[in-house]
Coordinates of C-alpha atoms in Angstrom, one line a residue:
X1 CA 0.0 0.0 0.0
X2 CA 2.8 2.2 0.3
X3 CA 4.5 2.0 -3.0
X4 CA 4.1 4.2 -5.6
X5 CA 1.0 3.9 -7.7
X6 CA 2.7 3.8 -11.2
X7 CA 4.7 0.7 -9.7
X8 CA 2.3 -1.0 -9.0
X9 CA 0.2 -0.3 -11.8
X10 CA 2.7 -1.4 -14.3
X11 CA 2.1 -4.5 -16.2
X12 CA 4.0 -7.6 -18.3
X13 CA 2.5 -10.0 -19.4
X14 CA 5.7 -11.5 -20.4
X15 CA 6.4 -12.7 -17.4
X16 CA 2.8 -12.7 -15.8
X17 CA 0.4 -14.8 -13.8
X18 CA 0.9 -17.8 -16.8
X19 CA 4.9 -18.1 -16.2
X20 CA 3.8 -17.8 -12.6
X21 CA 1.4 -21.1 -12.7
X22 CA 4.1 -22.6 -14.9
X23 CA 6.9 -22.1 -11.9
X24 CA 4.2 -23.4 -9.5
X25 CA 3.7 -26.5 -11.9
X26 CA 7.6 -27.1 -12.6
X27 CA 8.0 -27.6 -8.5
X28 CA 5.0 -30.5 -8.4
X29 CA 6.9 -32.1 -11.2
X30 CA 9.8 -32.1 -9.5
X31 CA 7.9 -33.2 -6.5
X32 CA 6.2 -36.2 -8.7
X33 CA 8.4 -39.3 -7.6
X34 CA 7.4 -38.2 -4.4
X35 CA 4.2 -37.3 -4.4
X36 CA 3.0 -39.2 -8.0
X37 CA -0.8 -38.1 -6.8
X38 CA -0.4 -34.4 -7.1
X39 CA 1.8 -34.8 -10.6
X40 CA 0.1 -32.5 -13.3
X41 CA -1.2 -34.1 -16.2
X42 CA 2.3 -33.8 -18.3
X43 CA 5.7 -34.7 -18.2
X44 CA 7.1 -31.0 -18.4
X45 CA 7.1 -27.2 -19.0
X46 CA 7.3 -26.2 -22.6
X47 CA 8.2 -22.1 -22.6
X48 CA 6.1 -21.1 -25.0
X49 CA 6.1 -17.2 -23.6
X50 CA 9.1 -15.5 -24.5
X51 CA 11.8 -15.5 -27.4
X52 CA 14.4 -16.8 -25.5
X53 CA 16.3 -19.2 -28.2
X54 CA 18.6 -20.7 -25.8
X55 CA 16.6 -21.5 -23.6
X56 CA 14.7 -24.4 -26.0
X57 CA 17.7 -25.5 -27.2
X58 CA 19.4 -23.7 -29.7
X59 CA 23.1 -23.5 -30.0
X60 CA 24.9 -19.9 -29.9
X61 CA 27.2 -19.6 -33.0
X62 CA 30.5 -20.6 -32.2
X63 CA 32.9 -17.7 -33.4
X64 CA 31.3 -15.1 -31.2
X65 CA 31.4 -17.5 -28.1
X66 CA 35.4 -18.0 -29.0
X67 CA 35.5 -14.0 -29.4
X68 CA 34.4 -13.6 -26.2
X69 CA 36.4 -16.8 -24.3
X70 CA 39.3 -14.7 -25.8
X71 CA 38.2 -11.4 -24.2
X72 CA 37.4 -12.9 -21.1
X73 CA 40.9 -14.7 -20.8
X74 CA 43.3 -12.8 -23.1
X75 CA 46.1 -15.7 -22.7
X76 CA 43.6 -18.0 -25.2
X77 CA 44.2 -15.1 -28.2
X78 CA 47.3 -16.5 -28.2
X79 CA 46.6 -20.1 -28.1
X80 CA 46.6 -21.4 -31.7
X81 CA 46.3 -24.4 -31.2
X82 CA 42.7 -23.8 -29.0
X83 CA 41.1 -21.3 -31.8
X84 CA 40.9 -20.2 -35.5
X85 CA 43.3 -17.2 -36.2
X86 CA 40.1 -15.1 -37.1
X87 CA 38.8 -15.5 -33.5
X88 CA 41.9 -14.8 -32.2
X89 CA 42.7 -11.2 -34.6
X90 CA 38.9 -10.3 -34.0
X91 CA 40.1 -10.6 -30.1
X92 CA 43.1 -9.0 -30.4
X93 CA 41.6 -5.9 -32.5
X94 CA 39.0 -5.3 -29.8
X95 CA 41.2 -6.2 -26.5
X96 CA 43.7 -3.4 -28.5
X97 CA 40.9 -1.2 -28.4
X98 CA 39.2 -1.9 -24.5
X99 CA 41.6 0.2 -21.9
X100 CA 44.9 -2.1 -20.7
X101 CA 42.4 -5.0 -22.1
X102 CA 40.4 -5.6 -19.4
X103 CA 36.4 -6.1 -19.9
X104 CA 36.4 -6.3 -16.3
X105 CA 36.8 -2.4 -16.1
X106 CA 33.8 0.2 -16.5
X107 CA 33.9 1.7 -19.9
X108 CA 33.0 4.6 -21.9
X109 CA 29.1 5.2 -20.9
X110 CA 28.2 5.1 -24.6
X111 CA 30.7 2.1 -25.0
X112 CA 33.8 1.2 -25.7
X113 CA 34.7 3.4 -28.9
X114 CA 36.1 0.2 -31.0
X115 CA 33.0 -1.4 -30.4
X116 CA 30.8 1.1 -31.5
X117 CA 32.7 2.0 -34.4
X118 CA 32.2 -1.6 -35.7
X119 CA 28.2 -0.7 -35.3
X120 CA 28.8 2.5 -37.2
X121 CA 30.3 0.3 -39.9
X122 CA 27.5 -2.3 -40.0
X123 CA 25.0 0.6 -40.0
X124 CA 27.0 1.6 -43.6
X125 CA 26.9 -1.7 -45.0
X126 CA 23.3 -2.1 -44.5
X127 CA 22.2 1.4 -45.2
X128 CA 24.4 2.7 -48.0
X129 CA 25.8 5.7 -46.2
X130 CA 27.4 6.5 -43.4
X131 CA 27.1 6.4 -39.6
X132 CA 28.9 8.0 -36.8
X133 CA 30.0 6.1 -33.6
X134 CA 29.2 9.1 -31.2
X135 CA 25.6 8.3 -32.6
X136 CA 25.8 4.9 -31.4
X137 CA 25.1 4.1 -27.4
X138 CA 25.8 0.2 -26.2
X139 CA 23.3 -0.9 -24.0
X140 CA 22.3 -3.6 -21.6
X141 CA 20.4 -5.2 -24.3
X142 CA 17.3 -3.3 -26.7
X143 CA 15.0 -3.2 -23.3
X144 CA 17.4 -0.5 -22.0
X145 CA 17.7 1.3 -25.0
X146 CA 13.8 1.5 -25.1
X147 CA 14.0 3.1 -21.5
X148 CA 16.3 5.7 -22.4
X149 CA 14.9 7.2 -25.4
X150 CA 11.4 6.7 -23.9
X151 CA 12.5 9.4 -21.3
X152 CA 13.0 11.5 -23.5
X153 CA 9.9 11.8 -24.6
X154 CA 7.7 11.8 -21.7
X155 CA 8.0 15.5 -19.8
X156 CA 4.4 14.9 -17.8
X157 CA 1.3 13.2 -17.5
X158 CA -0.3 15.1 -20.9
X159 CA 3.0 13.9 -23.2
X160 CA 2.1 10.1 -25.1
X161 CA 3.8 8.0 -27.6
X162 CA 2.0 5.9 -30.0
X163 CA 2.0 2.4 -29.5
X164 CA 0.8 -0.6 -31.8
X165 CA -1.8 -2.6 -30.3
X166 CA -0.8 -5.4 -30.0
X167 CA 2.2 -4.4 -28.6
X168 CA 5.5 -5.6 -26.9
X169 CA 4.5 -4.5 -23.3
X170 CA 7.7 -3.5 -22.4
X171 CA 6.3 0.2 -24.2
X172 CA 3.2 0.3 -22.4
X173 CA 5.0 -0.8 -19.0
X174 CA 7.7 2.6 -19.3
X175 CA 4.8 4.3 -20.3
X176 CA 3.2 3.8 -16.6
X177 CA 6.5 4.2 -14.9
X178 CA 7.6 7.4 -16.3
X179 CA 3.9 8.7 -16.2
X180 CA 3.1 9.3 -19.7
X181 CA 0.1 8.1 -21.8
X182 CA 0.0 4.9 -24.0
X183 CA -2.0 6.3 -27.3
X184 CA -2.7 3.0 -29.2
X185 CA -3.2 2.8 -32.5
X186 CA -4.6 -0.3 -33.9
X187 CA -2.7 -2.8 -36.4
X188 CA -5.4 -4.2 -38.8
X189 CA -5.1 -7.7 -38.1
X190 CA -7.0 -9.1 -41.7
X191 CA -4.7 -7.1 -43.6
X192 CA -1.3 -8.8 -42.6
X193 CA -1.0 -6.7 -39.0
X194 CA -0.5 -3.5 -41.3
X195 CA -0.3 -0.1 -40.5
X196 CA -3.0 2.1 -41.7
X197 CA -2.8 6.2 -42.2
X198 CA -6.5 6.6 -41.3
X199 CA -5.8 4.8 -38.0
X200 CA -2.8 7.0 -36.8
X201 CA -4.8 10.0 -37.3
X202 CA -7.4 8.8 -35.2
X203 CA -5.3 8.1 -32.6
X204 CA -3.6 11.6 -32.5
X205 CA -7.1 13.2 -33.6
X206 CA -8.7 11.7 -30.1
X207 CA -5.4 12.3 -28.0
X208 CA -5.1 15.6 -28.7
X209 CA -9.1 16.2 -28.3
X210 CA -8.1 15.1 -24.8
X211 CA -5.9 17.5 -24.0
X212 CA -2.8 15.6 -24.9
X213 CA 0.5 16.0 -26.8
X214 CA 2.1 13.2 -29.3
X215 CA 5.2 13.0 -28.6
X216 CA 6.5 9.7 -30.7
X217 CA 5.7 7.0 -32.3
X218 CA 6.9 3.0 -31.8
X219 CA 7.0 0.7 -34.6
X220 CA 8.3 -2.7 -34.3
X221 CA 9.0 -4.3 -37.3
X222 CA 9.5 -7.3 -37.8
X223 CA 6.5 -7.3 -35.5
X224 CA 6.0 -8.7 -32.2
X225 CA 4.2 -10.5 -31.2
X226 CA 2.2 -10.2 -34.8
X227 CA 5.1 -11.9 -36.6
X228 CA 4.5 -9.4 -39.8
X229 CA 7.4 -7.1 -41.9
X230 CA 6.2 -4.0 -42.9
X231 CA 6.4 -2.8 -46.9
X232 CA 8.3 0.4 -48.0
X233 CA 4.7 1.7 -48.7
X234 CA 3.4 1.3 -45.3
X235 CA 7.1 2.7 -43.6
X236 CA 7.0 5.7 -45.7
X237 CA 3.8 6.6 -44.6
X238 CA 5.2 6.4 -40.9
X239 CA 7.5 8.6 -41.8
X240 CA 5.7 11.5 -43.5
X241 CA 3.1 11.2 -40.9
X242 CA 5.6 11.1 -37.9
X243 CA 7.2 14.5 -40.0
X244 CA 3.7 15.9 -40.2
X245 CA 2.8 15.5 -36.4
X246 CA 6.4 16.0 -35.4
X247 CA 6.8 13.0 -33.5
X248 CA 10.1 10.8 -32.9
X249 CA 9.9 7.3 -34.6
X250 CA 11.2 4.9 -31.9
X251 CA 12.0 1.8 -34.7
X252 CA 12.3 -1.7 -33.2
X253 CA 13.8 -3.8 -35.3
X254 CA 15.6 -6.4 -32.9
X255 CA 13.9 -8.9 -35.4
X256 CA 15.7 -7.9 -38.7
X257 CA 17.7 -11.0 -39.4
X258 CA 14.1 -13.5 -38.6
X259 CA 12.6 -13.1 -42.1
X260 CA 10.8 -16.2 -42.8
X261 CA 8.5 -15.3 -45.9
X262 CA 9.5 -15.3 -49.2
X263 CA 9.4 -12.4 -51.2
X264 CA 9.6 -10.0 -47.8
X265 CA 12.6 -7.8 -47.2
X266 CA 13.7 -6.0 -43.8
X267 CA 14.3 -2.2 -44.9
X268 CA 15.5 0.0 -42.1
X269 CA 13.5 3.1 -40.7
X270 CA 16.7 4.8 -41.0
X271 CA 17.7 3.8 -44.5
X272 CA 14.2 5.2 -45.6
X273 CA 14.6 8.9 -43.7
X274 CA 17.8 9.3 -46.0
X275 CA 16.1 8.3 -48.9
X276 CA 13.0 10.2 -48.5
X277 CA 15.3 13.4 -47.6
X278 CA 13.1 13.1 -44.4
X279 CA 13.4 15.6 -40.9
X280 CA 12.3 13.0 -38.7
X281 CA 14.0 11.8 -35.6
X282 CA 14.8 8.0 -35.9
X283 CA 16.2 6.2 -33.0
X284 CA 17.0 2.8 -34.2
X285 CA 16.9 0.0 -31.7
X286 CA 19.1 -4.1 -32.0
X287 CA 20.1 -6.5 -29.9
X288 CA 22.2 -9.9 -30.0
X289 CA 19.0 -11.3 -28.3
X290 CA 16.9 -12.0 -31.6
X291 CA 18.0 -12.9 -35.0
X292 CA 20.4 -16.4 -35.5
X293 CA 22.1 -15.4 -32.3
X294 CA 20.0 -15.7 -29.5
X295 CA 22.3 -14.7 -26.9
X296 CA 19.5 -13.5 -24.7
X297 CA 21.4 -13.7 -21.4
X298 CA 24.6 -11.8 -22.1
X299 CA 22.3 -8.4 -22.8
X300 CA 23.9 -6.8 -25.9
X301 CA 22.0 -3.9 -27.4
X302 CA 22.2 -0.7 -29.2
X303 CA 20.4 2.5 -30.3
X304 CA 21.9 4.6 -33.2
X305 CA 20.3 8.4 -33.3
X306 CA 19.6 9.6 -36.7
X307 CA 18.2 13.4 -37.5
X308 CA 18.9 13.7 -33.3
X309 CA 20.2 16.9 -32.2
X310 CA 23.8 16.8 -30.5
X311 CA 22.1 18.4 -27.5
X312 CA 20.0 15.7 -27.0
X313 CA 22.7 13.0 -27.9
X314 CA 24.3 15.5 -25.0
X315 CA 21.4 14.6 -22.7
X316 CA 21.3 10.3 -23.5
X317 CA 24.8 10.6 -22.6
X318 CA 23.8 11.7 -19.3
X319 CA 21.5 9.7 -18.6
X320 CA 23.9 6.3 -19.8
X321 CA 26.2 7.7 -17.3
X322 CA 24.0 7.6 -14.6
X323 CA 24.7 3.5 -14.8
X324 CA 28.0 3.9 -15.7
X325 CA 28.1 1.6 -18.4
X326 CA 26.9 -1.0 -20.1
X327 CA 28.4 -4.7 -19.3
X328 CA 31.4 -5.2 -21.9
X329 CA 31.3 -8.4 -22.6
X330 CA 27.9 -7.5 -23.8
X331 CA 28.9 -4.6 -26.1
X332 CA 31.7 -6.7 -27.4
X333 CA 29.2 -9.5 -28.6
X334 CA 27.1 -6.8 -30.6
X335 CA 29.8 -5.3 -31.9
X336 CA 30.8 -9.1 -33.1
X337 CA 27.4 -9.9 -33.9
X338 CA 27.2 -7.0 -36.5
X339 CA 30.2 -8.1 -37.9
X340 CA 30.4 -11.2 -40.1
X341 CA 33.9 -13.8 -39.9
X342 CA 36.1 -12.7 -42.8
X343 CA 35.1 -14.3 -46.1
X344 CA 37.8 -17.2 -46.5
X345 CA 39.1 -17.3 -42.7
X346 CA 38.7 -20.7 -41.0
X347 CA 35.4 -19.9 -38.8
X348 CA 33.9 -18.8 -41.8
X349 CA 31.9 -22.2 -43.1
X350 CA 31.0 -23.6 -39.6
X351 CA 29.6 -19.9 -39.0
X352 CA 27.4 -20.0 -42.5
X353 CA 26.5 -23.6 -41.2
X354 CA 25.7 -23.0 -38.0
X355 CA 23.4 -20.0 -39.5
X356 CA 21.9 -21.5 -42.0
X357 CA 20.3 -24.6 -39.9
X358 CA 19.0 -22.5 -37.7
X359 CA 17.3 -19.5 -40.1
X360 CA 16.1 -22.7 -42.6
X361 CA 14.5 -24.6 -39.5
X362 CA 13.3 -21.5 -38.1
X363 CA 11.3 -21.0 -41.9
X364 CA 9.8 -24.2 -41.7
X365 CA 8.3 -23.8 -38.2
X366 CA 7.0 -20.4 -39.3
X367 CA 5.2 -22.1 -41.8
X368 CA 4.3 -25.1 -39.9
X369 CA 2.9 -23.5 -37.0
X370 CA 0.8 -21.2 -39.5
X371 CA -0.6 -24.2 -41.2
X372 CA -1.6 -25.9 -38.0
X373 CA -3.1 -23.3 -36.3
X374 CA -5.2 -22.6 -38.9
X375 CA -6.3 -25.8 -39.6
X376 CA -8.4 -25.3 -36.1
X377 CA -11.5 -24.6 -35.4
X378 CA -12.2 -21.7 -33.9
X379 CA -8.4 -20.3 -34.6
X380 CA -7.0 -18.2 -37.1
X381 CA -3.7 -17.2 -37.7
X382 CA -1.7 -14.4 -40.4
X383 CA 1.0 -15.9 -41.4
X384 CA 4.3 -15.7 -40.0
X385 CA 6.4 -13.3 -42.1
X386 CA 9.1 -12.5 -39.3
X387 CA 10.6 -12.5 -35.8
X388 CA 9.5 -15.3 -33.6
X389 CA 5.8 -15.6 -32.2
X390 CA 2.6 -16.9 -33.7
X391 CA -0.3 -14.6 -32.6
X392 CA -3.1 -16.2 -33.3
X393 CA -6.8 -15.2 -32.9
X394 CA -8.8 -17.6 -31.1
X395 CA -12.6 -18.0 -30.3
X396 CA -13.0 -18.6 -26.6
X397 CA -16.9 -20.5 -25.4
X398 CA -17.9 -23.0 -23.1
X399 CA -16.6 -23.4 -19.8
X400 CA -13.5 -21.2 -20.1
X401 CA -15.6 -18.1 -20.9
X402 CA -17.7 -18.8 -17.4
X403 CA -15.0 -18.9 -15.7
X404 CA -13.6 -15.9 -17.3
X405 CA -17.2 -14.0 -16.6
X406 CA -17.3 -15.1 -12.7
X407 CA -13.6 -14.3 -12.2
X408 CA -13.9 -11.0 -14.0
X409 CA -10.7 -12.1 -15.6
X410 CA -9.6 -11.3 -19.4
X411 CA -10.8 -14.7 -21.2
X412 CA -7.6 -15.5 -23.1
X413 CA -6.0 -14.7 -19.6
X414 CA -8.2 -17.9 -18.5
X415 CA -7.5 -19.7 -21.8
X416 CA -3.8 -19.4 -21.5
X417 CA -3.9 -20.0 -17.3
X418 CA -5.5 -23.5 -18.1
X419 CA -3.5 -24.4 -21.0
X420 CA -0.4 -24.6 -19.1
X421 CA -2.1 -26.5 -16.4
X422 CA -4.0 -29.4 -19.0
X423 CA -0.7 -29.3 -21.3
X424 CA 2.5 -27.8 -20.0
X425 CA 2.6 -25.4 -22.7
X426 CA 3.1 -21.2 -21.5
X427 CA 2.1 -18.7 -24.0
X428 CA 1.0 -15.3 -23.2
X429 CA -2.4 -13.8 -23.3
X430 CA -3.4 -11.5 -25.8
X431 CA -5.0 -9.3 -23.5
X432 CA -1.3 -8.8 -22.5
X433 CA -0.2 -7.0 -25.7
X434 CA -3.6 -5.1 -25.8
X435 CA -6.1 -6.1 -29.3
X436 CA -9.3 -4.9 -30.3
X437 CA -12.1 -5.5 -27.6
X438 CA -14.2 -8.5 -28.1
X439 CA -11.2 -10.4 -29.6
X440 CA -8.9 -12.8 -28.2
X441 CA -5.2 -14.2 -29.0
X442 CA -2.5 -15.8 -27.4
X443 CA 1.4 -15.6 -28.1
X444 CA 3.4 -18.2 -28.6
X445 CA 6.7 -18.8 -29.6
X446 CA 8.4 -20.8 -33.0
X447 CA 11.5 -21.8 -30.5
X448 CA 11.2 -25.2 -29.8
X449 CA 12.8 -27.7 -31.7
X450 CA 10.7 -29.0 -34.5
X451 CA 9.7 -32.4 -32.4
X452 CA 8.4 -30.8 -30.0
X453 CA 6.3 -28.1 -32.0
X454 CA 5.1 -30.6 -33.2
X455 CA 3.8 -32.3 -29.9
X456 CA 2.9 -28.4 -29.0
X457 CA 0.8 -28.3 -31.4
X458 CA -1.2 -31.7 -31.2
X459 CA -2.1 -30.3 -27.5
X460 CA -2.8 -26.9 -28.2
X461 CA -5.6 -28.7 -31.2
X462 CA -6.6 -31.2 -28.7
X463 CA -6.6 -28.3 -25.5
X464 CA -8.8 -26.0 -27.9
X465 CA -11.2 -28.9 -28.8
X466 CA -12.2 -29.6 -25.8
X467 CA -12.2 -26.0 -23.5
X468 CA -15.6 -25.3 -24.1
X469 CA -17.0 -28.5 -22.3
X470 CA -14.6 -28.2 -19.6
X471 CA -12.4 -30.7 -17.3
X472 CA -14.3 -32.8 -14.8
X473 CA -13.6 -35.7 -12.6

């Protein structure tokens, strides 16, 4: 009762009351031998709620790992006999740069300089003009990123930012805690999880009827948890709109390197601006969480400021230096990340290998997962263009929906909460990520290996079959 009221009001559903049933349920399976009469009706936990790659199995590529064995224990770059000599010149070049080579010591609050220059050279190679490292900031993964350039924005309680619905609710959580309004506008689900014109200007129209001021705009693309990648068409409207109302365009595009569809292309937000000679403030978020990489736990990120004022970059500085710095192992692995082996050096086929497997299996379990769900009654699903997640629309009935109506509890909330208890499988609600009332969805991840989709899947058909009648002794 005595904390603040925009702590306790902030939400994620990320991590929410499913993930908390599925903890409760992971210690009575542990408890089974024991106690075999209180044993759910599964033999484990399938996280189904977050894109955590590593955490379902997949491998991390091996020459960043060896990068980072080497910066960790300098005395292995000159081993070579234990790694490539690319792992070991990649090491050397960035231990040359870090301060007496030791990651152990704080760092530059933007990051180490030979880090982000390697980000400013990416940034050219994918964009087609130049970047400048003082534009870059190295962060403790995207998340932080967000956080940062989210304060900028919010200068009272009548300043909002723009917000898809659905939406990652790490936007809509900042939002509460820095006391700023969510404005949502609404991503039109039939047409691909699009962006429409009319729909932004509705969303401004009625914020500003309420006394409020736009401040910015968040666009994730590739989307999560709506799995779509936005056309040139549909980005350049963001971007004349965004220059019309004067608004920031906060672009997260963790997910650039999961592009599943054929015929779909990742174009940056930034890459657009230049071409479209555009004003418009683009803060540009990545992360070594997403993509092949999936190095979730070592919390690598960045934000590169394009069209930002140095007096602003002036004031992010600031605020990075509040926490001192970023970890530097982390900034070394998105610097690394960013930076393919050399064409022709010994880590170079394993790498393309090890990449490969995992974008070709992550493709088929796009489409598989599509195609399943679909094939459901009473589910629907767009298809799976990019990032990660399945979001699929679901018509809840029966038994569930009673329950939902005498808990006063968000149905898919319900839906989700039982699901993990019948079947094992977490996914997150869709009330979580916000949608348009009187519909409901549920997350769930592409992660697992393709086995135990599979299996997913089967239960999620047979759990959706059967939740209107209910489970009864």
């Amino acid at each position: 009762q005595t904390l603040p009221k925009h702590i306790v009001d902030c939400e994620y559903a990320v991590r929410g009351a499913v993930l908390q049933k599925a903890e409760e349920l992971q210690k009575k399976l542990a408890a089974a031998p024991s106690a075999p009469e209180a044993a759910p009706p599964f033999s484990r936990i399938v996280p189904c709620n977050i894109g955590n790659p590593q955490a379902v199995g997949q491998a991390p590529l091996q020459f960043h790992r060896q990068v980072l064995a080497c910066l960790a224990d300098p005395a292995l770059a000159e081993r070579p006999d234990l790694f490539p000599e690319d792992v070991r010149q990649r090491a050397a070049h960035y231990l040359a740069g870090i301060h007496d080579g030791r990651v152990g010591a704080y760092s530059h609050s933007k990051g180490h300089v030979v880090f982000r220059r390697a980000v400013a050279d990416w940034l050219e190679r994918r964009d087609g003009f130049a970047a400048d490292p003082e534009d870059v900031f190295l962060t403790d993964g995207a998340s932080a990123a967000v956080k940062m350039v989210m304060q900028l924005a919010v200068r009272g309680p009548k300043d909002g930012v723009l917000l898809p619905i659905p939406q990652y609710p790490l936007y809509s959580a900042t939002m509460t805690l820095l006391g700023g309004r969510s404005v949502g506008y609404f991503l039109d689900e039939e047409g691909g999880w699009s962006i429409g014109l009319p729909e932004l200007e509705r969303a401004v129209k009625e914020f500003r009827q309420e006394g409020g001021t736009p401040r910015a705009i968040a666009v994730i693309n590739p989307g999560n948890p709506t799995g779509q990648i936005l056309s040139r068409e549909v980005m350049e409207g963001v971007l004349k709109f965004a220059e019309q109302e004067k608004l920031m365009v906060l672009a997260d595009e963790v997910y650039q390197d999961n592009v599943h569809a054929d015929g779909k292309h990742f174009v940056s937000f930034r890459k657009l601006a230049k071409e479209l000679g555009s004003t418009v403030e683009v803060f540009s978020f990545h992360s070594v969480s997403k993509g092949v990489t999936g190095e979730c736990g070592l919390r690598g990120g960045l934000v590169h400021c394009h069209n930002v004022d140095p007096g602003v970059i002036d004031q992010m500085y600031k605020l990075a230096s509040i926490s001192l710095c970023s970890n530097v192992l982390g900034q070394a692995l998105m610097a690394s990340v960013v930076t393919d082996p050399p064409v022709g050096g010994p880590s170079r086929a394993a790498w393309e290998r090890e990449r490969e497997e995992i974008y070709a299996a992550l493709r088929r379990k796009a489409k598989r997962v599509t195609e399943r769900l679909n094939a459901i009654e009473g589910i629907s699903c767009q298809a799976i263009e990019g990032a990660m997640y399945a979001f699929p629309k679901v018509t809840i009935k029966g038994y569930v929906m009673k329950k939902a109506i005498s808990l006063a509890t968000p149905a898919d909330q319900i839906y989700c909460l039982e699901m993990v208890e019948r079947t094992g499988i977490v996914t997150v609600p869709g009330s979580g990520f916000g949608q348009q009332p009187g519909t409901f969805h549920f997350r769930m991840t592409i992660l697992p290996d393709e086995d135990t989709l599979e299996k997913v899947l089967d239960d999620i058909e047979k759990f959706h079959t059967e939740h209107p009648g209910g489970w009864f002794q």
